[in-house]
Amino acid sequence: MYSTIELTKEGRLARLKLNRPASMNAMDDIMMKELADAFEALKSDTEAQVLIIQGEGNVFSAGGDIKKMVDPESSMDIGKVMVDVSRLAKALYELPQITIAAIHGASAGLGFSMALGCDVIIAEENSKLAMNFIGIGLVPDGAGHFFLKERIGVAQAKQLIWAGEVMNGQVAKEKGLVDQLVPDGTVGQAAEGLAMKFLSAPIAAMIASKKILHEQKIGELENVLRMESEQQVAMRKTEDHMEGINAFVQKRKPVFQGK
């Protein structure tokens, strides 16, 4: 059914795995659409009550597929891509399941935005987490602004976005961006254990509380997604973005001009 992700279910537990390990689970236009489709399908799933999201291979997700962004043969259309990015973020926030992000290796850019949209984030101690859009002259998308503000407030969200800092699991936990820190190599086990704990609790009441807390924020989320889409399309046309992309590909430090 999907070519870049795997969605499986065992009774009340669902698992979604990002499955482009050769590309560090970087999100191309196909994966973004498939994630949006999968989350929208889960919205109408009346059996699953917990969803674990994780990455195949060595990382959770390196974020958007930058190499495909600069490939002249690529079919990626930023306008169309942002529609799917908005779809996946909104559907993730509206899911009637308790969502657990299980992070190992890297979780960057859109991959980090998606993790932040989950109810619980478990990360390994030496994982690398970064809201690093600024490094290529872009703004966070996938509701990154919204999810950061929900977790750490406006002032800290701005500082984090502007810095584009790469944090290890410990630093991210200290900043309130990770809920549970585990030793390297154990995040899968920890996520499974937490899922079983939730499934043995009065989870219908937990999901009801999630619904109450989330539904009143849907209008704000939609507005953020609209603005992120507009600004991302605009930023893709800037000189700073092209410099950031070229510097990334050429593995050098970018020289930004504020243009």
PDB file of N, CA and C in Angstrom, residues 8-76:
ATOM      1  N   THR A   8       1.562  -0.928  10.325  1.00  0.00           N
ATOM      2  CA  THR A   8       1.086  -2.238  10.743  1.00  0.00           C
ATOM      3  C   THR A   8       0.263  -2.093  12.015  1.00  0.00           C
ATOM      4  N   LYS A   9      -0.597  -3.091  12.258  1.00  0.00           N
ATOM      5  CA  LYS A   9      -1.436  -3.060  13.452  1.00  0.00           C
ATOM      6  C   LYS A   9      -1.491  -4.450  14.090  1.00  0.00           C
ATOM      7  N   GLU A  10      -1.446  -4.449  15.406  1.00  0.00           N
ATOM      8  CA  GLU A  10      -1.654  -5.662  16.197  1.00  0.00           C
ATOM      9  C   GLU A  10      -2.701  -5.326  17.239  1.00  0.00           C
ATOM     10  N   GLY A  11      -3.956  -5.596  16.915  1.00  0.00           N
ATOM     11  CA  GLY A  11      -5.026  -5.267  17.837  1.00  0.00           C
ATOM     12  C   GLY A  11      -5.127  -3.767  18.057  1.00  0.00           C
ATOM     13  N   ARG A  12      -4.967  -3.349  19.306  1.00  0.00           N
ATOM     14  CA  ARG A  12      -5.117  -1.941  19.653  1.00  0.00           C
ATOM     15  C   ARG A  12      -3.839  -1.132  19.491  1.00  0.00           C
ATOM     16  N   LEU A  13      -2.749  -1.781  19.056  1.00  0.00           N
ATOM     17  CA  LEU A  13      -1.467  -1.102  18.875  1.00  0.00           C
ATOM     18  C   LEU A  13      -1.131  -0.995  17.395  1.00  0.00           C
ATOM     19  N   ALA A  14      -0.870   0.228  16.935  1.00  0.00           N
ATOM     20  CA  ALA A  14      -0.440   0.474  15.557  1.00  0.00           C
ATOM     21  C   ALA A  14       1.004   0.957  15.573  1.00  0.00           C
ATOM     22  N   ARG A  15       1.725   0.615  14.514  1.00  0.00           N
ATOM     23  CA  ARG A  15       3.111   1.060  14.366  1.00  0.00           C
ATOM     24  C   ARG A  15       3.285   1.660  12.987  1.00  0.00           C
ATOM     25  N   LEU A  16       3.912   2.836  12.942  1.00  0.00           N
ATOM     26  CA  LEU A  16       4.229   3.471  11.668  1.00  0.00           C
ATOM     27  C   LEU A  16       5.740   3.648  11.604  1.00  0.00           C
ATOM     28  N   LYS A  17       6.342   3.094  10.562  1.00  0.00           N
ATOM     29  CA  LYS A  17       7.792   3.155  10.421  1.00  0.00           C
ATOM     30  C   LYS A  17       8.161   3.912   9.146  1.00  0.00           C
ATOM     31  N   LEU A  18       9.008   4.935   9.287  1.00  0.00           N
ATOM     32  CA  LEU A  18       9.571   5.623   8.130  1.00  0.00           C
ATOM     33  C   LEU A  18      10.586   4.676   7.502  1.00  0.00           C
ATOM     34  N   ASN A  19      10.476   4.442   6.192  1.00  0.00           N
ATOM     35  CA  ASN A  19      11.241   3.349   5.593  1.00  0.00           C
ATOM     36  C   ASN A  19      11.994   3.769   4.328  1.00  0.00           C
ATOM     37  N   ARG A  20      12.877   4.764   4.501  1.00  0.00           N
ATOM     38  CA  ARG A  20      13.846   5.114   3.451  1.00  0.00           C
ATOM     39  C   ARG A  20      15.235   5.128   4.095  1.00  0.00           C
ATOM     40  N   PRO A  21      15.668   4.004   4.648  1.00  0.00           N
ATOM     41  CA  PRO A  21      16.912   4.004   5.438  1.00  0.00           C
ATOM     42  C   PRO A  21      18.148   4.430   4.650  1.00  0.00           C
ATOM     43  N   ALA A  22      18.183   4.143   3.354  1.00  0.00           N
ATOM     44  CA  ALA A  22      19.345   4.526   2.545  1.00  0.00           C
ATOM     45  C   ALA A  22      19.462   6.040   2.428  1.00  0.00           C
ATOM     46  N   SER A  23      18.353   6.748   2.633  1.00  0.00           N
ATOM     47  CA  SER A  23      18.336   8.212   2.580  1.00  0.00           C
ATOM     48  C   SER A  23      18.135   8.815   3.963  1.00  0.00           C
ATOM     49  N   MET A  24      18.467   8.068   5.013  1.00  0.00           N
ATOM     50  CA  MET A  24      18.298   8.512   6.399  1.00  0.00           C
ATOM     51  C   MET A  24      16.837   8.904   6.681  1.00  0.00           C
ATOM     52  N   ASN A  25      15.930   8.188   6.021  1.00  0.00           N
ATOM     53  CA  ASN A  25      14.489   8.454   6.169  1.00  0.00           C
ATOM     54  C   ASN A  25      14.134   9.911   5.890  1.00  0.00           C
ATOM     55  N   ALA A  26      14.905  10.522   4.980  1.00  0.00           N
ATOM     56  CA  ALA A  26      14.580  11.886   4.544  1.00  0.00           C
ATOM     57  C   ALA A  26      13.225  11.852   3.843  1.00  0.00           C
ATOM     58  N   MET A  27      12.444  12.900   4.049  1.00  0.00           N
ATOM     59  CA  MET A  27      11.086  12.926   3.537  1.00  0.00           C
ATOM     60  C   MET A  27      11.028  13.588   2.161  1.00  0.00           C
ATOM     61  N   ASP A  28      10.777  12.785   1.137  1.00  0.00           N
ATOM     62  CA  ASP A  28      10.546  13.339  -0.184  1.00  0.00           C
ATOM     63  C   ASP A  28       9.041  13.555  -0.367  1.00  0.00           C
ATOM     64  N   ASP A  29       8.647  13.997  -1.547  1.00  0.00           N
ATOM     65  CA  ASP A  29       7.239  14.288  -1.773  1.00  0.00           C
ATOM     66  C   ASP A  29       6.361  13.045  -1.635  1.00  0.00           C
ATOM     67  N   ILE A  30       6.911  11.891  -1.989  1.00  0.00           N
ATOM     68  CA  ILE A  30       6.133  10.650  -1.877  1.00  0.00           C
ATOM     69  C   ILE A  30       5.883  10.309  -0.414  1.00  0.00           C
ATOM     70  N   MET A  31       6.933  10.378   0.420  1.00  0.00           N
ATOM     71  CA  MET A  31       6.760  10.056   1.835  1.00  0.00           C
ATOM     72  C   MET A  31       5.812  11.031   2.512  1.00  0.00           C
ATOM     73  N   MET A  32       5.917  12.312   2.186  1.00  0.00           N
ATOM     74  CA  MET A  32       5.031  13.290   2.815  1.00  0.00           C
ATOM     75  C   MET A  32       3.570  12.969   2.506  1.00  0.00           C
ATOM     76  N   LYS A  33       3.285  12.614   1.254  1.00  0.00           N
ATOM     77  CA  LYS A  33       1.913  12.264   0.878  1.00  0.00           C
ATOM     78  C   LYS A  33       1.472  10.980   1.573  1.00  0.00           C
ATOM     79  N   GLU A  34       2.369  10.008   1.628  1.00  0.00           N
ATOM     80  CA  GLU A  34       2.003   8.733   2.262  1.00  0.00           C
ATOM     81  C   GLU A  34       1.778   8.897   3.760  1.00  0.00           C
ATOM     82  N   LEU A  35       2.568   9.733   4.412  1.00  0.00           N
ATOM     83  CA  LEU A  35       2.354  10.003   5.834  1.00  0.00           C
ATOM     84  C   LEU A  35       0.998  10.674   6.047  1.00  0.00           C
ATOM     85  N   ALA A  36       0.687  11.655   5.214  1.00  0.00           N
ATOM     86  CA  ALA A  36      -0.613  12.328   5.324  1.00  0.00           C
ATOM     87  C   ALA A  36      -1.746  11.327   5.117  1.00  0.00           C
ATOM     88  N   ASP A  37      -1.615  10.479   4.106  1.00  0.00           N
ATOM     89  CA  ASP A  37      -2.649   9.471   3.836  1.00  0.00           C
ATOM     90  C   ASP A  37      -2.793   8.511   5.014  1.00  0.00           C
ATOM     91  N   ALA A  38      -1.676   8.071   5.569  1.00  0.00           N
ATOM     92  CA  ALA A  38      -1.709   7.110   6.673  1.00  0.00           C
ATOM     93  C   ALA A  38      -2.345   7.710   7.919  1.00  0.00           C
ATOM     94  N   PHE A  39      -1.969   8.946   8.257  1.00  0.00           N
ATOM     95  CA  PHE A  39      -2.558   9.591   9.440  1.00  0.00           C
ATOM     96  C   PHE A  39      -4.057   9.827   9.235  1.00  0.00           C
ATOM     97  N   GLU A  40      -4.442  10.223   8.044  1.00  0.00           N
ATOM     98  CA  GLU A  40      -5.867  10.443   7.787  1.00  0.00           C
ATOM     99  C   GLU A  40      -6.646   9.130   7.871  1.00  0.00           C
ATOM    100  N   ALA A  41      -6.027   8.036   7.428  1.00  0.00           N
ATOM    101  CA  ALA A  41      -6.679   6.727   7.555  1.00  0.00           C
ATOM    102  C   ALA A  41      -6.831   6.329   9.020  1.00  0.00           C
ATOM    103  N   LEU A  42      -5.810   6.627   9.827  1.00  0.00           N
ATOM    104  CA  LEU A  42      -5.863   6.279  11.251  1.00  0.00           C
ATOM    105  C   LEU A  42      -6.909   7.089  12.004  1.00  0.00           C
ATOM    106  N   LYS A  43      -7.258   8.251  11.478  1.00  0.00           N
ATOM    107  CA  LYS A  43      -8.285   9.076  12.134  1.00  0.00           C
ATOM    108  C   LYS A  43      -9.625   8.354  12.211  1.00  0.00           C
ATOM    109  N   SER A  44      -9.880   7.473  11.245  1.00  0.00           N
ATOM    110  CA  SER A  44     -11.148   6.748  11.242  1.00  0.00           C
ATOM    111  C   SER A  44     -11.010   5.320  11.750  1.00  0.00           C
ATOM    112  N   ASP A  45      -9.846   4.989  12.302  1.00  0.00           N
ATOM    113  CA  ASP A  45      -9.621   3.642  12.850  1.00  0.00           C
ATOM    114  C   ASP A  45     -10.223   3.577  14.252  1.00  0.00           C
ATOM    115  N   THR A  46     -11.201   2.729  14.437  1.00  0.00           N
ATOM    116  CA  THR A  46     -11.902   2.643  15.720  1.00  0.00           C
ATOM    117  C   THR A  46     -11.308   1.599  16.655  1.00  0.00           C
ATOM    118  N   GLU A  47     -10.286   0.871  16.183  1.00  0.00           N
ATOM    119  CA  GLU A  47      -9.680  -0.166  17.018  1.00  0.00           C
ATOM    120  C   GLU A  47      -8.376   0.278  17.649  1.00  0.00           C
ATOM    121  N   ALA A  48      -7.479   0.850  16.847  1.00  0.00           N
ATOM    122  CA  ALA A  48      -6.168   1.248  17.354  1.00  0.00           C
ATOM    123  C   ALA A  48      -6.295   2.356  18.393  1.00  0.00           C
ATOM    124  N   GLN A  49      -5.568   2.210  19.504  1.00  0.00           N
ATOM    125  CA  GLN A  49      -5.603   3.210  20.572  1.00  0.00           C
ATOM    126  C   GLN A  49      -4.238   3.807  20.879  1.00  0.00           C
ATOM    127  N   VAL A  50      -3.173   3.160  20.419  1.00  0.00           N
ATOM    128  CA  VAL A  50      -1.812   3.678  20.587  1.00  0.00           C
ATOM    129  C   VAL A  50      -1.091   3.545  19.253  1.00  0.00           C
ATOM    130  N   LEU A  51      -0.317   4.576  18.894  1.00  0.00           N
ATOM    131  CA  LEU A  51       0.488   4.555  17.677  1.00  0.00           C
ATOM    132  C   LEU A  51       1.929   4.875  18.031  1.00  0.00           C
ATOM    133  N   ILE A  52       2.841   3.989  17.640  1.00  0.00           N
ATOM    134  CA  ILE A  52       4.280   4.224  17.792  1.00  0.00           C
ATOM    135  C   ILE A  52       4.838   4.625  16.431  1.00  0.00           C
ATOM    136  N   ILE A  53       5.570   5.747  16.398  1.00  0.00           N
ATOM    137  CA  ILE A  53       6.198   6.208  15.162  1.00  0.00           C
ATOM    138  C   ILE A  53       7.713   6.107  15.332  1.00  0.00           C
ATOM    139  N   GLN A  54       8.376   5.445  14.399  1.00  0.00           N
ATOM    140  CA  GLN A  54       9.819   5.273  14.495  1.00  0.00           C
ATOM    141  C   GLN A  54      10.430   5.213  13.096  1.00  0.00           C
ATOM    142  N   GLY A  55      11.748   5.158  13.031  1.00  0.00           N
ATOM    143  CA  GLY A  55      12.440   5.126  11.748  1.00  0.00           C
ATOM    144  C   GLY A  55      13.198   3.825  11.555  1.00  0.00           C
ATOM    145  N   GLU A  56      13.248   3.353  10.328  1.00  0.00           N
ATOM    146  CA  GLU A  56      14.026   2.180   9.967  1.00  0.00           C
ATOM    147  C   GLU A  56      15.493   2.558   9.828  1.00  0.00           C
ATOM    148  N   GLY A  57      16.386   1.655  10.155  1.00  0.00           N
ATOM    149  CA  GLY A  57      17.812   1.914   9.984  1.00  0.00           C
ATOM    150  C   GLY A  57      18.428   2.682  11.123  1.00  0.00           C
ATOM    151  N   ASN A  58      19.337   3.595  10.796  1.00  0.00           N
ATOM    152  CA  ASN A  58      20.163   4.256  11.809  1.00  0.00           C
ATOM    153  C   ASN A  58      19.586   5.534  12.388  1.00  0.00           C
ATOM    154  N   VAL A  59      18.490   6.052  11.816  1.00  0.00           N
ATOM    155  CA  VAL A  59      17.953   7.328  12.283  1.00  0.00           C
ATOM    156  C   VAL A  59      16.429   7.311  12.284  1.00  0.00           C
ATOM    157  N   PHE A  60      15.858   8.278  13.004  1.00  0.00           N
ATOM    158  CA  PHE A  60      14.412   8.506  12.959  1.00  0.00           C
ATOM    159  C   PHE A  60      14.069   9.175  11.626  1.00  0.00           C
ATOM    160  N   SER A  61      14.580  10.381  11.399  1.00  0.00           N
ATOM    161  CA  SER A  61      14.424  11.056  10.108  1.00  0.00           C
ATOM    162  C   SER A  61      15.337  12.268  10.037  1.00  0.00           C
ATOM    163  N   ALA A  62      16.028  12.393   8.905  1.00  0.00           N
ATOM    164  CA  ALA A  62      16.914  13.544   8.691  1.00  0.00           C
ATOM    165  C   ALA A  62      16.148  14.774   8.241  1.00  0.00           C
ATOM    166  N   GLY A  63      14.820  14.677   8.104  1.00  0.00           N
ATOM    167  CA  GLY A  63      14.017  15.826   7.694  1.00  0.00           C
ATOM    168  C   GLY A  63      13.680  15.784   6.216  1.00  0.00           C
ATOM    169  N   GLY A  64      13.438  16.951   5.624  1.00  0.00           N
ATOM    170  CA  GLY A  64      13.119  17.019   4.208  1.00  0.00           C
ATOM    171  C   GLY A  64      14.291  16.567   3.349  1.00  0.00           C
ATOM    172  N   ASP A  65      13.992  15.998   2.203  1.00  0.00           N
ATOM    173  CA  ASP A  65      15.020  15.468   1.310  1.00  0.00           C
ATOM    174  C   ASP A  65      15.638  16.621   0.513  1.00  0.00           C
ATOM    175  N   ILE A  66      16.733  17.169   1.035  1.00  0.00           N
ATOM    176  CA  ILE A  66      17.372  18.334   0.409  1.00  0.00           C
ATOM    177  C   ILE A  66      17.938  17.993  -0.959  1.00  0.00           C
ATOM    178  N   LYS A  67      18.483  16.801  -1.112  1.00  0.00           N
ATOM    179  CA  LYS A  67      19.050  16.421  -2.410  1.00  0.00           C
ATOM    180  C   LYS A  67      17.975  16.419  -3.493  1.00  0.00           C
ATOM    181  N   LYS A  68      16.768  15.998  -3.113  1.00  0.00           N
ATOM    182  CA  LYS A  68      15.692  15.997  -4.100  1.00  0.00           C
ATOM    183  C   LYS A  68      15.217  17.422  -4.385  1.00  0.00           C
ATOM    184  N   MET A  69      15.379  18.312  -3.395  1.00  0.00           N
ATOM    185  CA  MET A  69      15.001  19.716  -3.602  1.00  0.00           C
ATOM    186  C   MET A  69      15.818  20.365  -4.710  1.00  0.00           C
ATOM    187  N   VAL A  70      17.099  19.975  -4.807  1.00  0.00           N
ATOM    188  CA  VAL A  70      17.988  20.622  -5.782  1.00  0.00           C
ATOM    189  C   VAL A  70      18.171  19.801  -7.051  1.00  0.00           C
ATOM    190  N   ASP A  71      17.569  18.633  -7.103  1.00  0.00           N
ATOM    191  CA  ASP A  71      17.683  17.777  -8.282  1.00  0.00           C
ATOM    192  C   ASP A  71      16.831  18.353  -9.421  1.00  0.00           C
ATOM    193  N   PRO A  72      17.446  18.755 -10.544  1.00  0.00           N
ATOM    194  CA  PRO A  72      16.668  19.326 -11.648  1.00  0.00           C
ATOM    195  C   PRO A  72      15.678  18.335 -12.258  1.00  0.00           C
ATOM    196  N   GLU A  73      15.904  17.051 -12.023  1.00  0.00           N
ATOM    197  CA  GLU A  73      14.997  16.019 -12.536  1.00  0.00           C
ATOM    198  C   GLU A  73      13.865  15.712 -11.559  1.00  0.00           C
ATOM    199  N   SER A  74      13.899  16.342 -10.378  1.00  0.00           N
ATOM    200  CA  SER A  74      12.904  16.054  -9.343  1.00  0.00           C
ATOM    201  C   SER A  74      11.546  16.637  -9.710  1.00  0.00           C
ATOM    202  N   SER A  75      10.510  15.918  -9.289  1.00  0.00           N
ATOM    203  CA  SER A  75       9.138  16.377  -9.551  1.00  0.00           C
ATOM    204  C   SER A  75       8.567  17.173  -8.381  1.00  0.00           C
ATOM    205  N   MET A  76       9.396  17.450  -7.357  1.00  0.00           N
ATOM    206  CA  MET A  76       8.899  18.125  -6.163  1.00  0.00           C
ATOM    207  C   MET A  76       8.445  19.542  -6.487  1.00  0.00           C
TER     208      MET A  76
END
